[in-house]
Amino acid sequence: MTSHTVCFVETGETLACTDDRSLLASMERLGRKGIPVGCRNGGCGVCKVRVIAGTCERRVMSRAHVSHDEERDGYALACRITPSSDLAVQVVGKMIRAFPERTGANAEKTGE
Amino acid sequence: MAMTGVLRPGHACIRVLDMKEATHFYGEVLGLIETGRDSFGRVYYRAWDEIEHNSIILREADSAGMDFMGFKVDSEASLDRLEADVRAYGIPTERIPAGDLLQTGERVRFQIPSGHQIELYAEKARLSTPQSGNNPPPWNPEAERGIAPIRFDHALLYGPDIEKVQDLFVNVLGFHTSEQIMLEDGKTQLAIFMACSSKAHDIAFVRHEEPAKLHHVSFYMESWEKVLRAADLMSMHKISIDMGPTRHGVTRGTTIYAFDPSGNRFETFAGVQSSYPDHETLTWTWDEVGTAVYYHDRQLNPAFLGVVT
Ligand code: FES
Ligand SMILES: [Fe+2]
């Protein structure tokens, strides 16, 4: 089992990721935050990232969330990639705000 | 009122990203019984206590989600009548020939205002199972294989225009609204729960901008203890768990939510209340919305509300 360092480019934070689980699973296992966690299985798209540098293994993920073009540009779902080198990533996924038409104080409490 | 017209949820076709992983999950972990595979590569399942050939159908695709959900109606005459009623209401319908789904008769399909494909059918092959026929035992070994739900029970779908969906289901398809959750303004519905039977719900909708989304398909368990057993099995098989075990305020269901290997949420639940057409619709107000969703946590969970396929 090899460990690689994943650097989140916006915050400069780093995460030690082993090559036996997905980037998202490594983050969750360490109790860390940064990438939104949804289905953990490549279907919902909330964990979307862009790999700026480095290489990773990719497993099948929903095309509804990562198109072929995006894939070429390094986009991926963090629950479906496993780092095979150190990585630099940008977090692009968002927890979809439930009931977006809502306004006011409660919207803040229950958003992301 | 005796049940006529639309009887129950009959099937849901779920998109999966990898059929091999999916069949391992649905067949071995969830413990559904595989009943067939068709020339399109779709795989068919039923739960151990279900009498018809299929209730869950898997289709390999490049995205997750639900293709369609079908309801059983009591006769061909009801199928014809409901088809005409839906058309007269202004929604186009299409007939899908018998045999398109294995062992299933003609289906009437239409798109509802939330973007989902809903079907009605009158005929599906009945299997001879240990639970059918004379003097049936209360259960059989399939009832202990994997999570082993009793039946496919309902689905919760996300999409726009849920008041239009409610009008269609209530005034054309004969459902009643058992419960609803209101938004802050006290007038707009966040969620509606509707039944064609005396169950707490046969289908439910949450208001959402993007059409045709699946929140979860749900499987009925015999007891709270079986829900806890399902939770144990989920961890034994490293299944991605979303929420629970806990209880809903709405429907009083005891429940746990998790994701299939393609990220489609499913529920295994037990012990909901019943609903009848003459009951008033139970209303959950915005100030208690947390309690409505999770009776013990009493707060909204962004992943549970926002993550859909
Ligand atoms: S968490 Fe759903 S796609 Fe990664
Ligand atoms: Fe449910």
XYZ file of N, CA and C in Angstrom, chain A residues 45-100:
168
model
N -22.611 12.981 -8.373
C -21.839 14.106 -8.891
C -21.408 15.161 -7.890
N -21.804 15.063 -6.634
C -21.481 16.161 -5.707
C -19.983 16.229 -5.359
N -19.259 15.139 -5.569
C -17.851 15.089 -5.177
C -16.912 15.449 -6.323
N -17.414 16.151 -7.309
C -16.632 16.432 -8.523
C -15.383 17.262 -8.216
N -14.277 16.857 -8.801
C -13.012 17.586 -8.643
C -12.370 17.739 -10.027
N -11.344 18.587 -10.092
C -10.538 18.651 -11.303
C -9.103 18.350 -10.888
N -8.544 17.351 -11.532
C -7.154 16.992 -11.239
C -6.267 17.893 -12.096
N -5.496 18.744 -11.422
C -4.651 19.716 -12.121
C -3.298 19.092 -12.449
N -2.810 18.249 -11.540
C -1.502 17.620 -11.759
C -1.483 16.258 -11.098
N -0.771 15.323 -11.724
C -0.647 13.981 -11.161
C -1.518 12.987 -11.910
N -1.394 11.721 -11.527
C -2.147 10.667 -12.216
C -2.976 9.875 -11.215
N -4.064 9.315 -11.723
C -4.914 8.508 -10.848
C -5.584 7.413 -11.664
N -6.018 6.375 -10.945
C -6.840 5.317 -11.545
C -8.283 5.823 -11.517
N -8.996 5.591 -12.632
C -10.404 6.009 -12.691
C -11.300 4.793 -12.819
N -12.398 4.778 -12.090
C -13.430 3.754 -12.278
C -14.630 4.395 -12.957
N -15.533 3.564 -13.466
C -16.698 4.089 -14.186
C -17.454 5.091 -13.305
N -17.836 6.223 -13.908
C -18.582 7.252 -13.181
C -19.634 7.835 -14.113
N -20.635 8.473 -13.527
C -21.782 8.932 -14.314
C -21.383 9.990 -15.337
N -21.759 9.746 -16.598
C -21.531 10.724 -17.674
C -22.431 11.936 -17.514
N -23.471 11.803 -16.716
C -24.325 12.962 -16.459
C -23.541 14.030 -15.696
N -22.434 13.625 -15.075
C -21.672 14.578 -14.262
C -20.273 14.842 -14.779
N -19.698 13.919 -15.542
C -18.373 14.144 -16.141
C -18.454 13.715 -17.608
N -18.494 14.704 -18.502
C -18.580 14.402 -19.938
C -17.203 13.936 -20.445
N -17.178 13.429 -21.679
C -15.887 13.015 -22.260
C -14.915 14.197 -22.302
N -15.416 15.356 -22.724
C -14.549 16.544 -22.796
C -13.988 16.900 -21.428
N -14.877 16.869 -20.439
C -14.419 17.197 -19.077
C -13.393 16.181 -18.590
N -13.620 14.942 -18.942
C -12.675 13.902 -18.513
C -11.275 14.214 -19.062
N -11.229 14.623 -20.339
C -9.937 14.988 -20.935
C -9.305 16.167 -20.211
N -10.143 17.044 -19.679
C -9.624 18.214 -18.961
C -9.331 17.928 -17.482
N -9.400 16.678 -17.095
C -9.011 16.307 -15.732
C -10.149 16.225 -14.733
N -11.372 16.478 -15.180
C -12.495 16.401 -14.238
C -12.784 14.943 -13.872
N -13.208 14.737 -12.655
C -13.491 13.372 -12.188
C -14.360 13.451 -10.948
N -14.944 12.333 -10.572
C -15.666 12.247 -9.307
C -14.710 11.625 -8.283
N -14.523 12.323 -7.176
C -13.492 11.934 -6.207
C -13.736 10.544 -5.621
N -14.987 10.098 -5.641
C -15.275 8.769 -5.104
C -14.904 7.673 -6.098
N -14.499 8.028 -7.318
C -14.177 7.028 -8.338
C -12.735 7.112 -8.802
N -11.911 7.930 -8.160
C -10.501 7.969 -8.534
C -9.630 7.620 -7.344
N -8.537 6.949 -7.651
C -7.555 6.589 -6.642
C -6.214 7.145 -7.108
N -5.577 7.976 -6.292
C -4.311 8.568 -6.724
C -3.253 7.498 -6.993
N -2.538 7.634 -8.120
C -1.379 6.763 -8.339
C -0.084 7.583 -8.323
N -0.199 8.855 -8.027
C 0.958 9.721 -7.766
C 0.446 10.829 -6.844
N 1.317 11.728 -6.449
C 0.821 12.906 -5.735
C -0.091 13.689 -6.686
N -1.094 14.304 -6.137
C -2.064 15.024 -6.982
C -2.243 16.471 -6.509
N -2.562 17.328 -7.475
C -3.091 18.648 -7.130
C -4.518 18.688 -7.654
N -5.485 18.978 -6.785
C -6.888 18.973 -7.220
C -7.608 20.243 -6.803
N -8.609 20.541 -7.608
C -9.483 21.669 -7.352
C -10.864 21.062 -7.088
N -11.548 21.524 -6.042
C -12.896 21.006 -5.753
C -13.908 21.800 -6.568
N -14.706 21.110 -7.400
C -15.722 21.816 -8.181
C -17.149 21.426 -7.787
N -17.309 20.260 -7.183
C -18.649 19.789 -6.829
C -19.213 20.594 -5.679
N -20.538 20.681 -5.654
C -21.231 21.379 -4.562
C -22.352 20.496 -4.090
N -22.601 20.537 -2.806
C -23.811 19.906 -2.323
C -24.955 20.722 -2.909
N -25.817 20.053 -3.648
C -26.917 20.779 -4.286
C -27.789 21.357 -3.188
N -28.014 22.643 -3.268
C -28.831 23.282 -2.236
C -30.264 22.791 -2.382
N -30.795 22.244 -1.338
C -32.170 21.756 -1.414
C -33.129 22.938 -1.485
N -34.159 22.810 -2.241
C -35.223 23.820 -2.421
C -34.663 25.213 -2.670
N -34.051 25.431 -3.846
C -33.373 26.703 -4.118
C -34.299 27.914 -4.154
